[in-house]
PDB file of C-alpha atoms in Angstrom:
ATOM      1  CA  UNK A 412     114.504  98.066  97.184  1.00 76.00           C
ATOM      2  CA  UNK A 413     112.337 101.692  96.621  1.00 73.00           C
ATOM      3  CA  UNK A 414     116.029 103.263  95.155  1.00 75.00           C
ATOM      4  CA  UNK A 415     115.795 100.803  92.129  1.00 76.00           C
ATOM      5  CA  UNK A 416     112.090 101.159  91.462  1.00 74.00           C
ATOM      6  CA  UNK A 417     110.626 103.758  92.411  1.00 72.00           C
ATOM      7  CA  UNK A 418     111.022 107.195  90.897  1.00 64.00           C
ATOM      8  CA  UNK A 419     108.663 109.314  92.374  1.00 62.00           C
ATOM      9  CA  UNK A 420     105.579 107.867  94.435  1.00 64.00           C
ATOM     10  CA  UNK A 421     103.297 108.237  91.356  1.00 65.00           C
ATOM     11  CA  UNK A 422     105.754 106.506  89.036  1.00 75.00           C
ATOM     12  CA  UNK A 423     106.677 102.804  90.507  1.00 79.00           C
ATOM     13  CA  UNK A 424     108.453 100.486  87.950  1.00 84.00           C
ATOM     14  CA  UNK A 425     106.253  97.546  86.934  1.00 88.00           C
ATOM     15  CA  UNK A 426     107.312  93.969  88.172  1.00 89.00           C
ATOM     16  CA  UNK A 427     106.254  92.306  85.924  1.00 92.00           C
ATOM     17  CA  UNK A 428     104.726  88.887  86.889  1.00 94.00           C
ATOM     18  CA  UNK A 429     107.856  88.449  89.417  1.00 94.00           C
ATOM     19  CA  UNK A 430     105.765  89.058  92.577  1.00 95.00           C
ATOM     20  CA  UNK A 431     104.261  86.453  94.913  1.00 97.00           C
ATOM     21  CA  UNK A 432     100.911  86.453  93.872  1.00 98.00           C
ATOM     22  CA  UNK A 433     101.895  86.188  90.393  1.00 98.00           C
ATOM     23  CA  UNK A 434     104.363  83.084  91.176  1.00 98.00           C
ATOM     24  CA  UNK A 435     101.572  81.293  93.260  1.00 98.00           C
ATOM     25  CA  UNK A 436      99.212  81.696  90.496  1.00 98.00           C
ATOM     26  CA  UNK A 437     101.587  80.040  88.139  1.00 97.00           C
ATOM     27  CA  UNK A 438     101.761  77.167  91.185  1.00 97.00           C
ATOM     28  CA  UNK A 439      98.411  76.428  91.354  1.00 97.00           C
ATOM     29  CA  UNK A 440      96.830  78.524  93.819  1.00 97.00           C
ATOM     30  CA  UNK A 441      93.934  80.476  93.735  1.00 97.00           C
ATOM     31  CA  UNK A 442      94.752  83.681  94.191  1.00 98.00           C
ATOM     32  CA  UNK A 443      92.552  86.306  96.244  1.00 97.00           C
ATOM     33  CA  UNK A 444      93.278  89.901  97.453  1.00 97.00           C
ATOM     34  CA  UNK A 445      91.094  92.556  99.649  1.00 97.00           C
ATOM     35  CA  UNK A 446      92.680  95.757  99.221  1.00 96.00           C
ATOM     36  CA  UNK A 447      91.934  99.034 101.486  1.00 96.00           C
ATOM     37  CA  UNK A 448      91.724 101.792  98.786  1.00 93.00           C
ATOM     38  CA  UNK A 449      91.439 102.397  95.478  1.00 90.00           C
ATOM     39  CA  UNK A 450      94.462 103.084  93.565  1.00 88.00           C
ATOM     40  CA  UNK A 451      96.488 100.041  93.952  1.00 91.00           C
ATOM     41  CA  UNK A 452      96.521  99.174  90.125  1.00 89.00           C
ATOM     42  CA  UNK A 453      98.677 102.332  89.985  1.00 86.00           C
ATOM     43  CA  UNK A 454     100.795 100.918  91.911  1.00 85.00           C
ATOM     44  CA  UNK A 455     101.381  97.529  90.496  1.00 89.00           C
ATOM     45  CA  UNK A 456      99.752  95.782  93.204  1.00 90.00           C
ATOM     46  CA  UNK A 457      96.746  93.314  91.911  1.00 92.00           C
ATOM     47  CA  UNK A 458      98.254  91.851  89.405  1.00 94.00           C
ATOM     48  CA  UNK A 459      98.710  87.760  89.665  1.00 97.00           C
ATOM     49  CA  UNK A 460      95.380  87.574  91.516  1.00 97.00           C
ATOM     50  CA  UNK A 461      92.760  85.649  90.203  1.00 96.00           C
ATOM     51  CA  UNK A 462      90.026  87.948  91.850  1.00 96.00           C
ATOM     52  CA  UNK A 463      90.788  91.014  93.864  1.00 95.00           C
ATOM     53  CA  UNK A 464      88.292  93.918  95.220  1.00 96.00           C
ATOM     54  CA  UNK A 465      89.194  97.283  96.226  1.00 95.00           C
ATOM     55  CA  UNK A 466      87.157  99.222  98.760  1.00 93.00           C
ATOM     56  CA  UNK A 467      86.971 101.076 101.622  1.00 90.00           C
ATOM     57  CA  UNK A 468      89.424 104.073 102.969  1.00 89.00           C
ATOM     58  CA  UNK A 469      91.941 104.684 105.292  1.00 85.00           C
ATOM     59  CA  UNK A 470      90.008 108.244 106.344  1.00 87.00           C
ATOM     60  CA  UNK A 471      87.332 105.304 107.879  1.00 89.00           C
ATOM     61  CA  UNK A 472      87.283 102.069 109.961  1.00 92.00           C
ATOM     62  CA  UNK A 473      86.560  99.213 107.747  1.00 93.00           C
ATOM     63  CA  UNK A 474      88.635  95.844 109.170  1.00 95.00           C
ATOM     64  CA  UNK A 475      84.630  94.629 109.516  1.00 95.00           C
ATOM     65  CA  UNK A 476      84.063  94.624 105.706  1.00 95.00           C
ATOM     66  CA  UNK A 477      87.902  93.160 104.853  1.00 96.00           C
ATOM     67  CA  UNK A 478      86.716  90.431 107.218  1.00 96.00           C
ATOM     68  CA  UNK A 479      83.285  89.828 105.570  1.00 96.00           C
ATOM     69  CA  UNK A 480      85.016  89.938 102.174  1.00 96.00           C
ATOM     70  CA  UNK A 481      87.486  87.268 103.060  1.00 96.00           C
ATOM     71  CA  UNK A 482      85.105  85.125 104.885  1.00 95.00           C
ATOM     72  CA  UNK A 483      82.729  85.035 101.599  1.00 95.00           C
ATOM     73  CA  UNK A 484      85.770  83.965  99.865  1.00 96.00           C
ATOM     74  CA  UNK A 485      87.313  81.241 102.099  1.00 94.00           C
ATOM     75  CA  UNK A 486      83.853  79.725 102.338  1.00 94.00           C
ATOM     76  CA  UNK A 487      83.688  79.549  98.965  1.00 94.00           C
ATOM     77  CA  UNK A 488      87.327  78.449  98.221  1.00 93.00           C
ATOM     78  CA  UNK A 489      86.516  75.453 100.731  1.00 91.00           C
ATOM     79  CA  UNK A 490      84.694  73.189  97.648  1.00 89.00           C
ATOM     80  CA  UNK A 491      87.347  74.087  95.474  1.00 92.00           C
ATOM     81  CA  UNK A 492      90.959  71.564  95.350  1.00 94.00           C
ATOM     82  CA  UNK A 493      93.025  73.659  94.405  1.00 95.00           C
ATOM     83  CA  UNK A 494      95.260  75.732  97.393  1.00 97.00           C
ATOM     84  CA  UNK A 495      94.230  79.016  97.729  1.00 97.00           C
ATOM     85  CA  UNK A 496      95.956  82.151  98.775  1.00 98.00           C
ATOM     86  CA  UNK A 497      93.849  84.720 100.432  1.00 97.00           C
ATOM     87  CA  UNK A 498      95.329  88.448 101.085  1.00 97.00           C
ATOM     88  CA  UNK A 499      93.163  90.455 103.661  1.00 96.00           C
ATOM     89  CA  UNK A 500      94.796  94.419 103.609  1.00 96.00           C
ATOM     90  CA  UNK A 501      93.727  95.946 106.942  1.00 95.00           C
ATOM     91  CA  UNK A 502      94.418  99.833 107.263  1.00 93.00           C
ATOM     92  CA  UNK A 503      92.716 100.945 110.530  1.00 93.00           C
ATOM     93  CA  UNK A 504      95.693 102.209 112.613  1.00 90.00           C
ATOM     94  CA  UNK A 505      96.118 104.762 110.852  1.00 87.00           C
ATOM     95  CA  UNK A 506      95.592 108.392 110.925  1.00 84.00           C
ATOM     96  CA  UNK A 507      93.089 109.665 111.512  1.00 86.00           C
ATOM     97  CA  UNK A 508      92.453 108.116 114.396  1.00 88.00           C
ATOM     98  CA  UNK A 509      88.507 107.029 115.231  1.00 89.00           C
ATOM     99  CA  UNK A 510      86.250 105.782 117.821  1.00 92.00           C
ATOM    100  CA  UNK A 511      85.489 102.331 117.675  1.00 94.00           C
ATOM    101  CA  UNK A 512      82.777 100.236 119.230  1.00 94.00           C
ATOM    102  CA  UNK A 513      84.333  97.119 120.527  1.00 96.00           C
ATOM    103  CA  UNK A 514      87.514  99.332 122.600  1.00 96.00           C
ATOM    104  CA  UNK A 515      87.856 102.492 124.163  1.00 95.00           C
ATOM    105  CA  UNK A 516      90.163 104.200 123.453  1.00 94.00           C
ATOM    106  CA  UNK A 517      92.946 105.814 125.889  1.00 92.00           C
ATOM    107  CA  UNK A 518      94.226 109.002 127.027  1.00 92.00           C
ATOM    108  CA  UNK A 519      95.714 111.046 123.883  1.00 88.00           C
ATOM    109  CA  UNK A 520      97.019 109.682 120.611  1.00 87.00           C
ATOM    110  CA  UNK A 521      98.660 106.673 121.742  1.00 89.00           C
ATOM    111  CA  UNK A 522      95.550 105.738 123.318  1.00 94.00           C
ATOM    112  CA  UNK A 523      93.492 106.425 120.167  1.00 93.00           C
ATOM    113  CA  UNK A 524      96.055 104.363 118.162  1.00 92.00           C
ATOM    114  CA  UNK A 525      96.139 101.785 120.624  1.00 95.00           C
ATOM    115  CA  UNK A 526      92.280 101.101 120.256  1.00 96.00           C
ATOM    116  CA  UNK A 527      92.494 100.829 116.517  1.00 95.00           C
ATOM    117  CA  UNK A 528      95.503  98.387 117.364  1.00 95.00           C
ATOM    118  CA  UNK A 529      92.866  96.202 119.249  1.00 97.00           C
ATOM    119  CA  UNK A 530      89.955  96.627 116.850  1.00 96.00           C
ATOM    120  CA  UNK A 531      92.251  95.592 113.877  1.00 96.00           C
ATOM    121  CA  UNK A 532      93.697  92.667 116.124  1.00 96.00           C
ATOM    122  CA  UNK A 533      89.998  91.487 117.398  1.00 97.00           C
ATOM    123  CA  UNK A 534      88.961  91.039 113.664  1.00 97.00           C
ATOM    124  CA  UNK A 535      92.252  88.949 112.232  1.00 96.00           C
ATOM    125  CA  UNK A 536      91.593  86.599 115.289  1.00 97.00           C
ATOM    126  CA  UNK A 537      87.678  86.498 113.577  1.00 96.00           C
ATOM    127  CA  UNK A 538      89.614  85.015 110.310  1.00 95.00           C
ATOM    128  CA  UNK A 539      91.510  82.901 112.428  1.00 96.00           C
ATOM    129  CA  UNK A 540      88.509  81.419 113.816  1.00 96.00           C
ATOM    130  CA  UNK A 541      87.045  80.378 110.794  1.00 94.00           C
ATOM    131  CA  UNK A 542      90.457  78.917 109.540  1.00 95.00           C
ATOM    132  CA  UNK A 543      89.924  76.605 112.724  1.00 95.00           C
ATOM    133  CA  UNK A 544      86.136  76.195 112.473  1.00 94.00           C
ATOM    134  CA  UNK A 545      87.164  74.767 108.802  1.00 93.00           C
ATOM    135  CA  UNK A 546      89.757  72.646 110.001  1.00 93.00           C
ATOM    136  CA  UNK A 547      92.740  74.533 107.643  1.00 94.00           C
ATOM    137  CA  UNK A 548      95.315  75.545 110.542  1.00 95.00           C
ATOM    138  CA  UNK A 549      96.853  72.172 109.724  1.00 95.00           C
ATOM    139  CA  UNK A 550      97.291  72.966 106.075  1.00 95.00           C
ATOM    140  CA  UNK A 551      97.547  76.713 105.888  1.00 97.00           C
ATOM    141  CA  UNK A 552     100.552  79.207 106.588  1.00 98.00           C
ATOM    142  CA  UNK A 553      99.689  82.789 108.340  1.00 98.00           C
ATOM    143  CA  UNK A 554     101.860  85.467 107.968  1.00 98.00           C
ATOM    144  CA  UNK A 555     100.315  88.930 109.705  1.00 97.00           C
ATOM    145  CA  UNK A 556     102.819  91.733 108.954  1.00 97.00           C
ATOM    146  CA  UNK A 557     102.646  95.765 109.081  1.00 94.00           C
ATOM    147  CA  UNK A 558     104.005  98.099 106.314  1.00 90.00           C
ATOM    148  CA  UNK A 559     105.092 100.230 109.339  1.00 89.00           C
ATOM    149  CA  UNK A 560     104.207 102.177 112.846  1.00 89.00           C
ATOM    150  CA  UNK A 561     103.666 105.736 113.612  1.00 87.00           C
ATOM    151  CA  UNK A 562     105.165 108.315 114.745  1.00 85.00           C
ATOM    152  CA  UNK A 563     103.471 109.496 118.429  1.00 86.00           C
ATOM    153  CA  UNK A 564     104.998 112.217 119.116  1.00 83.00           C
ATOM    154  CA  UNK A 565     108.547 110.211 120.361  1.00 84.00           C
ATOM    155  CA  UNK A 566     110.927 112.315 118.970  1.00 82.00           C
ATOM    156  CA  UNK A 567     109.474 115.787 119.463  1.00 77.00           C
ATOM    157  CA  UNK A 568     107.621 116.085 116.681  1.00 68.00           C
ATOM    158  CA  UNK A 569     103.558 116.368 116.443  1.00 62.00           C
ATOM    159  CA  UNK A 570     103.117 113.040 115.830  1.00 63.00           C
ATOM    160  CA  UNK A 571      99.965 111.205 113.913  1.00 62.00           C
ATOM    161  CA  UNK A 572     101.538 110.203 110.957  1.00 69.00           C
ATOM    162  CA  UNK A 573     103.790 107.952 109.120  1.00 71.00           C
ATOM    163  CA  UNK A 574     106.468 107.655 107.132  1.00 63.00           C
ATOM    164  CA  UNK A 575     108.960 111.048 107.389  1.00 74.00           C
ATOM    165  CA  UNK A 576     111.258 109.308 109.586  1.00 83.00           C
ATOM    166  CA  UNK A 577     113.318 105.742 109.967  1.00 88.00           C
ATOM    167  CA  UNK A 578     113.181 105.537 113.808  1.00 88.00           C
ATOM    168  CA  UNK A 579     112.228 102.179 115.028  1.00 89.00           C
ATOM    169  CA  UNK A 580     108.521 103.580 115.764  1.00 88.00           C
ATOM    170  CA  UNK A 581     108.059 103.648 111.658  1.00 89.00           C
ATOM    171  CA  UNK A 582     110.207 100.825 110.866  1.00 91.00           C
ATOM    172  CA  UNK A 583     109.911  97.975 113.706  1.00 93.00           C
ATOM    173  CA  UNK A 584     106.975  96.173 112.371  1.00 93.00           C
ATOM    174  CA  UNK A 585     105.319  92.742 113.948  1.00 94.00           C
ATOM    175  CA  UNK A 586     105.981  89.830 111.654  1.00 96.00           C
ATOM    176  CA  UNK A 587     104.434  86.456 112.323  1.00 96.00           C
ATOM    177  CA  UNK A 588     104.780  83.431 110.418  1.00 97.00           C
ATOM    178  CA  UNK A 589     102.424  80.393 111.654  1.00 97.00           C
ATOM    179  CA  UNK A 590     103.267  77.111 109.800  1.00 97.00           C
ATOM    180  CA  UNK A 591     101.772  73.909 110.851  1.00 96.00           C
ATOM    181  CA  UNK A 592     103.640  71.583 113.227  1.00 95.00           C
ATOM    182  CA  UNK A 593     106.215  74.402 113.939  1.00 96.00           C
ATOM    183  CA  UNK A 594     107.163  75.317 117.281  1.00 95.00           C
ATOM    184  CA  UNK A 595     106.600  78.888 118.492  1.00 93.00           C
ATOM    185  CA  UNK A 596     109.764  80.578 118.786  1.00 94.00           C
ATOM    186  CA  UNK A 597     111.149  84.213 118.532  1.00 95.00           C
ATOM    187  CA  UNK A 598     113.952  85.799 116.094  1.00 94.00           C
ATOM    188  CA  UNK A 599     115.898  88.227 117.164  1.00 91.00           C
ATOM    189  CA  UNK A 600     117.779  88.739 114.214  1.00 93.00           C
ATOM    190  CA  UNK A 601     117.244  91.732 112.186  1.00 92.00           C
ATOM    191  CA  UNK A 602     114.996  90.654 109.202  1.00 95.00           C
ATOM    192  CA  UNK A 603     113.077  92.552 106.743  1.00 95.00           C
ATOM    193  CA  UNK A 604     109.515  92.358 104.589  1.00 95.00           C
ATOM    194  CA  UNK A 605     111.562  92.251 101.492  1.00 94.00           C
ATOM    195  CA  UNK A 606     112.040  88.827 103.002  1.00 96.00           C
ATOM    196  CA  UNK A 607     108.715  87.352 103.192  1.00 97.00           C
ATOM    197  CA  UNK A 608     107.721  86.579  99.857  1.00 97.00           C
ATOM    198  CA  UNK A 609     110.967  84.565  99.340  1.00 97.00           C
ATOM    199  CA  UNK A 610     109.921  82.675 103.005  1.00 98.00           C
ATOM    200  CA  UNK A 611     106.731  81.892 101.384  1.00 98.00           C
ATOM    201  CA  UNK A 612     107.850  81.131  97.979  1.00 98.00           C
ATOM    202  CA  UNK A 613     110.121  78.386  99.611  1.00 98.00           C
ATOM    203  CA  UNK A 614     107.427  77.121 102.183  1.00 97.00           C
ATOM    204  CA  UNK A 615     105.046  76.401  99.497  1.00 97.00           C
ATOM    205  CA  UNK A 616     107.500  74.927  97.163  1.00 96.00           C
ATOM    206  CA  UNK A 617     106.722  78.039  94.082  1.00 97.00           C
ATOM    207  CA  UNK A 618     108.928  79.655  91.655  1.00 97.00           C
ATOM    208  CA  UNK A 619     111.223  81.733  93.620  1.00 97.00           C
ATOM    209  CA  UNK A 620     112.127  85.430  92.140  1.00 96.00           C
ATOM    210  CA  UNK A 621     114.348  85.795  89.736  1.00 93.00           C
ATOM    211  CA  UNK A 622     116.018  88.724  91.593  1.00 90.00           C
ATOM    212  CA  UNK A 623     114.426  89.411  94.891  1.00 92.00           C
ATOM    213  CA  UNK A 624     116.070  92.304  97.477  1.00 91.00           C
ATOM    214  CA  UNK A 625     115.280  89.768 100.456  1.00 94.00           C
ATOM    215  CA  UNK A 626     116.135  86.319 101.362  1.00 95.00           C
ATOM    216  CA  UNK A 627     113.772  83.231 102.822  1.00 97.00           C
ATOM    217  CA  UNK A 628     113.378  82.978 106.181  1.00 97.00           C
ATOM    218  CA  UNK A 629     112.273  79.160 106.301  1.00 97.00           C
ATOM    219  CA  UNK A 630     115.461  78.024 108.046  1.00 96.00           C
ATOM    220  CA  UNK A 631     114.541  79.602 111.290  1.00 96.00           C
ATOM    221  CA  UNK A 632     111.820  77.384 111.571  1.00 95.00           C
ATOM    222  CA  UNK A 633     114.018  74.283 110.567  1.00 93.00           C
ATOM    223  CA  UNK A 634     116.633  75.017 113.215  1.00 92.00           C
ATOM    224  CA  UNK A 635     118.681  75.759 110.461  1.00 94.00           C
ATOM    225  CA  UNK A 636     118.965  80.126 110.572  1.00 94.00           C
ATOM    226  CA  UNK A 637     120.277  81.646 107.571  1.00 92.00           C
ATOM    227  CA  UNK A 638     123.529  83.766 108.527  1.00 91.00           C
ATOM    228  CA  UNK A 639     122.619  87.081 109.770  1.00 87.00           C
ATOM    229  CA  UNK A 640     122.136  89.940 107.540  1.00 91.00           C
ATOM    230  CA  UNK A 641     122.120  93.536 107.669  1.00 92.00           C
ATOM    231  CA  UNK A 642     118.489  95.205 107.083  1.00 94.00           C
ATOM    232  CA  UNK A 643     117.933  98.595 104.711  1.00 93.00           C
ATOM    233  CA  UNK A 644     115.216 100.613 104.867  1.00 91.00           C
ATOM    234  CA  UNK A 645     113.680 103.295 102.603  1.00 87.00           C
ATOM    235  CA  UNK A 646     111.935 106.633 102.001  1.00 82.00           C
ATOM    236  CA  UNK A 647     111.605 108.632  99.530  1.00 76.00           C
ATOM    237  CA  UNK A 648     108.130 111.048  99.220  1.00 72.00           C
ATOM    238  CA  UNK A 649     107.702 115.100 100.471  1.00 70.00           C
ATOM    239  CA  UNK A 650     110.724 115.886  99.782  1.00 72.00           C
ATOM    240  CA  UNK A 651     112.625 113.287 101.507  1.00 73.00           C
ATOM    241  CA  UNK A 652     115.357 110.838 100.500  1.00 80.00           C
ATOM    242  CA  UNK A 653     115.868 108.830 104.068  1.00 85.00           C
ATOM    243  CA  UNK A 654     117.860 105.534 104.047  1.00 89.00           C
ATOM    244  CA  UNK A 655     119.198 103.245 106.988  1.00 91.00           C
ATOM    245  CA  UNK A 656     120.638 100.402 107.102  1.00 93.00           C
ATOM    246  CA  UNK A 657     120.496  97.738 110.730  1.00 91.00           C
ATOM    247  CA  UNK A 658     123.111  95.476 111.236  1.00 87.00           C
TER     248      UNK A 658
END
C-alpha cells in the first residue's frame, strides 16, 4: 500500500520489475502503454513496457488521441504471434471540467462531470469495437477500472476535485473484468485495485508478485470466491495522512 512506498508524492519507492507489465513482459507479451501526461517515469510507471508514449493533459480532453494511439497499435500487434497487452490511460473526468462535442452536458458540476463520463465511455466502446471487428473478444481479457471519483460537492464542501477525502464518492470506483466464455455476474464483496494485477497475473498464467498488497480475484469467475476480505484505502498529499479500512 502508499504507507510502505510512498514518502512524499514526489518520492515513490521504485518496484523494481515486480509490476504487471514487467511480469507480462517476462511472459511473452508485448507490452504497450498510452499514458495521459508527462511525468509518469517519475513515478515508476512505464517501466516493463516494450513501447509506451506519453501525451496529452488532464487540463484538456484527449480520450480521441488515447483511442487513435491504441488503435495504431492493436492494428499493428494483429500480424504479430505473440499476446499483446495494450494499456489505454484515459483522464477526461477530471477537473476541469470541459465542453465536449458528442454530449451536453447538464445542469452544474455533476452535469459537466457527467458528460465527460459519457465522452470517456463513448470512446472505450470505440476500442471495443475494433477488438470485435478483429475477432479478439474470444481471446482477450478487459479490465476498465478508475483510480477514483470526485468529490461534487456531497459533503459540503466546494467540490471539483479529487482526492482530500475517503468517502465512497473518491473511493467507489467501477471495476470490470470481461474474460471470454464467462458469465456476467456482479460482486458485491468489497475488493480493491491492489487486487487486479494479481487477477490478471493468474488469468494469464504469469509470474505472480513476489509480495503484492492485493489478492486475485479469478475465483469469482470460477464459482469458486476467495473468502472475503477487508479493503484499505490511502492518502497521503497537502497535508493529509487519511486511511480507511471497509470490511
Amino acid at each position: 500500500f502508499l504507507g510502505r512506498c510512498l514518502r512524499c508524492r514526489a518520492r515513490l519507492l521504485s518496484p523494481g520489475k515486480a509490476t504487471l507489465p514487467h511480469r507480462l513482459k517476462a511472459a511473452g507479451y508485448q507490452t504497450y502503454g498510452r499514458f495521459v501526461g508527462k511525468s509518469w517515469k517519475r513515478y515508476h510507471a512505464v517501466g516493463g513496457f516494450v513501447r509506451q508514449h506519453q501525451a496529452s493533459s488532464v487540463q484538456s480532453l484527449h480520450a480521441h488521441q488515447v483511442v487513435a494511439d491504441v488503435r495504431r497499435w492493436l492494428r499493428a500487434l494483429q500480424a504479430k504471434p505473440e499476446p499483446f497487452f495494450l494499456m489505454g490511460h484515459f483522464a477526461d473526468p477530471h477537473a476541469p471540467y470541459k465542453p465536449n462535442d458528442l454530449f451536453e452536458a447538464g445542469e452544474g458540476m455533476r452535469g459537466a462531470y457527467a458528460a465527460e463520463v459519457r465522452y470517456t465511455d463513448h470512446h472505450v466502446g470505440r476500442l471495443l469495437h475494433d477488438l470485435k471487428r478483429f475477432g479478439r473478444m474470444d481471446d482477450t481479457i478487459v479490465a476498465v477500472f478508475a483510480d477514483h471519483g470526485e468529490n461534487l460537492g456531497e459533503h459540503g464542501d466546494a467540490g471539483g476535485h479529487h482526492g482530500v477525502s475517503l468517502f465512497d464518492e473518491v473511493i467507489r470506483v467501477p471495476l470490470f473484468i470481461y474474460v471470454p466464455g464467462v458469465a456476467p455476474r456482479t460482486v458485491s464483496d468489497p475488493v480493491s485495485l491492489v487486487d487486479l494485477a494479481p487477477t490478471l497475473l493468474e488469468l494469464t498464467g504469469a509470474s505472480p508478485l513476489p509480495d503484492p498488497d492485493g489478492r486475485s480475484l479469478a475465483g469469482y469467475l470460477f464459482d469458486a470466491p476467495p473468502p472475503p476480505a477487508p479493503t484499505v484505502s490511502e492518502f497521503y498529499n497537502f497535508g493529509h495522512r487519511l486511511r480507511a479500512v471497509v470490511h
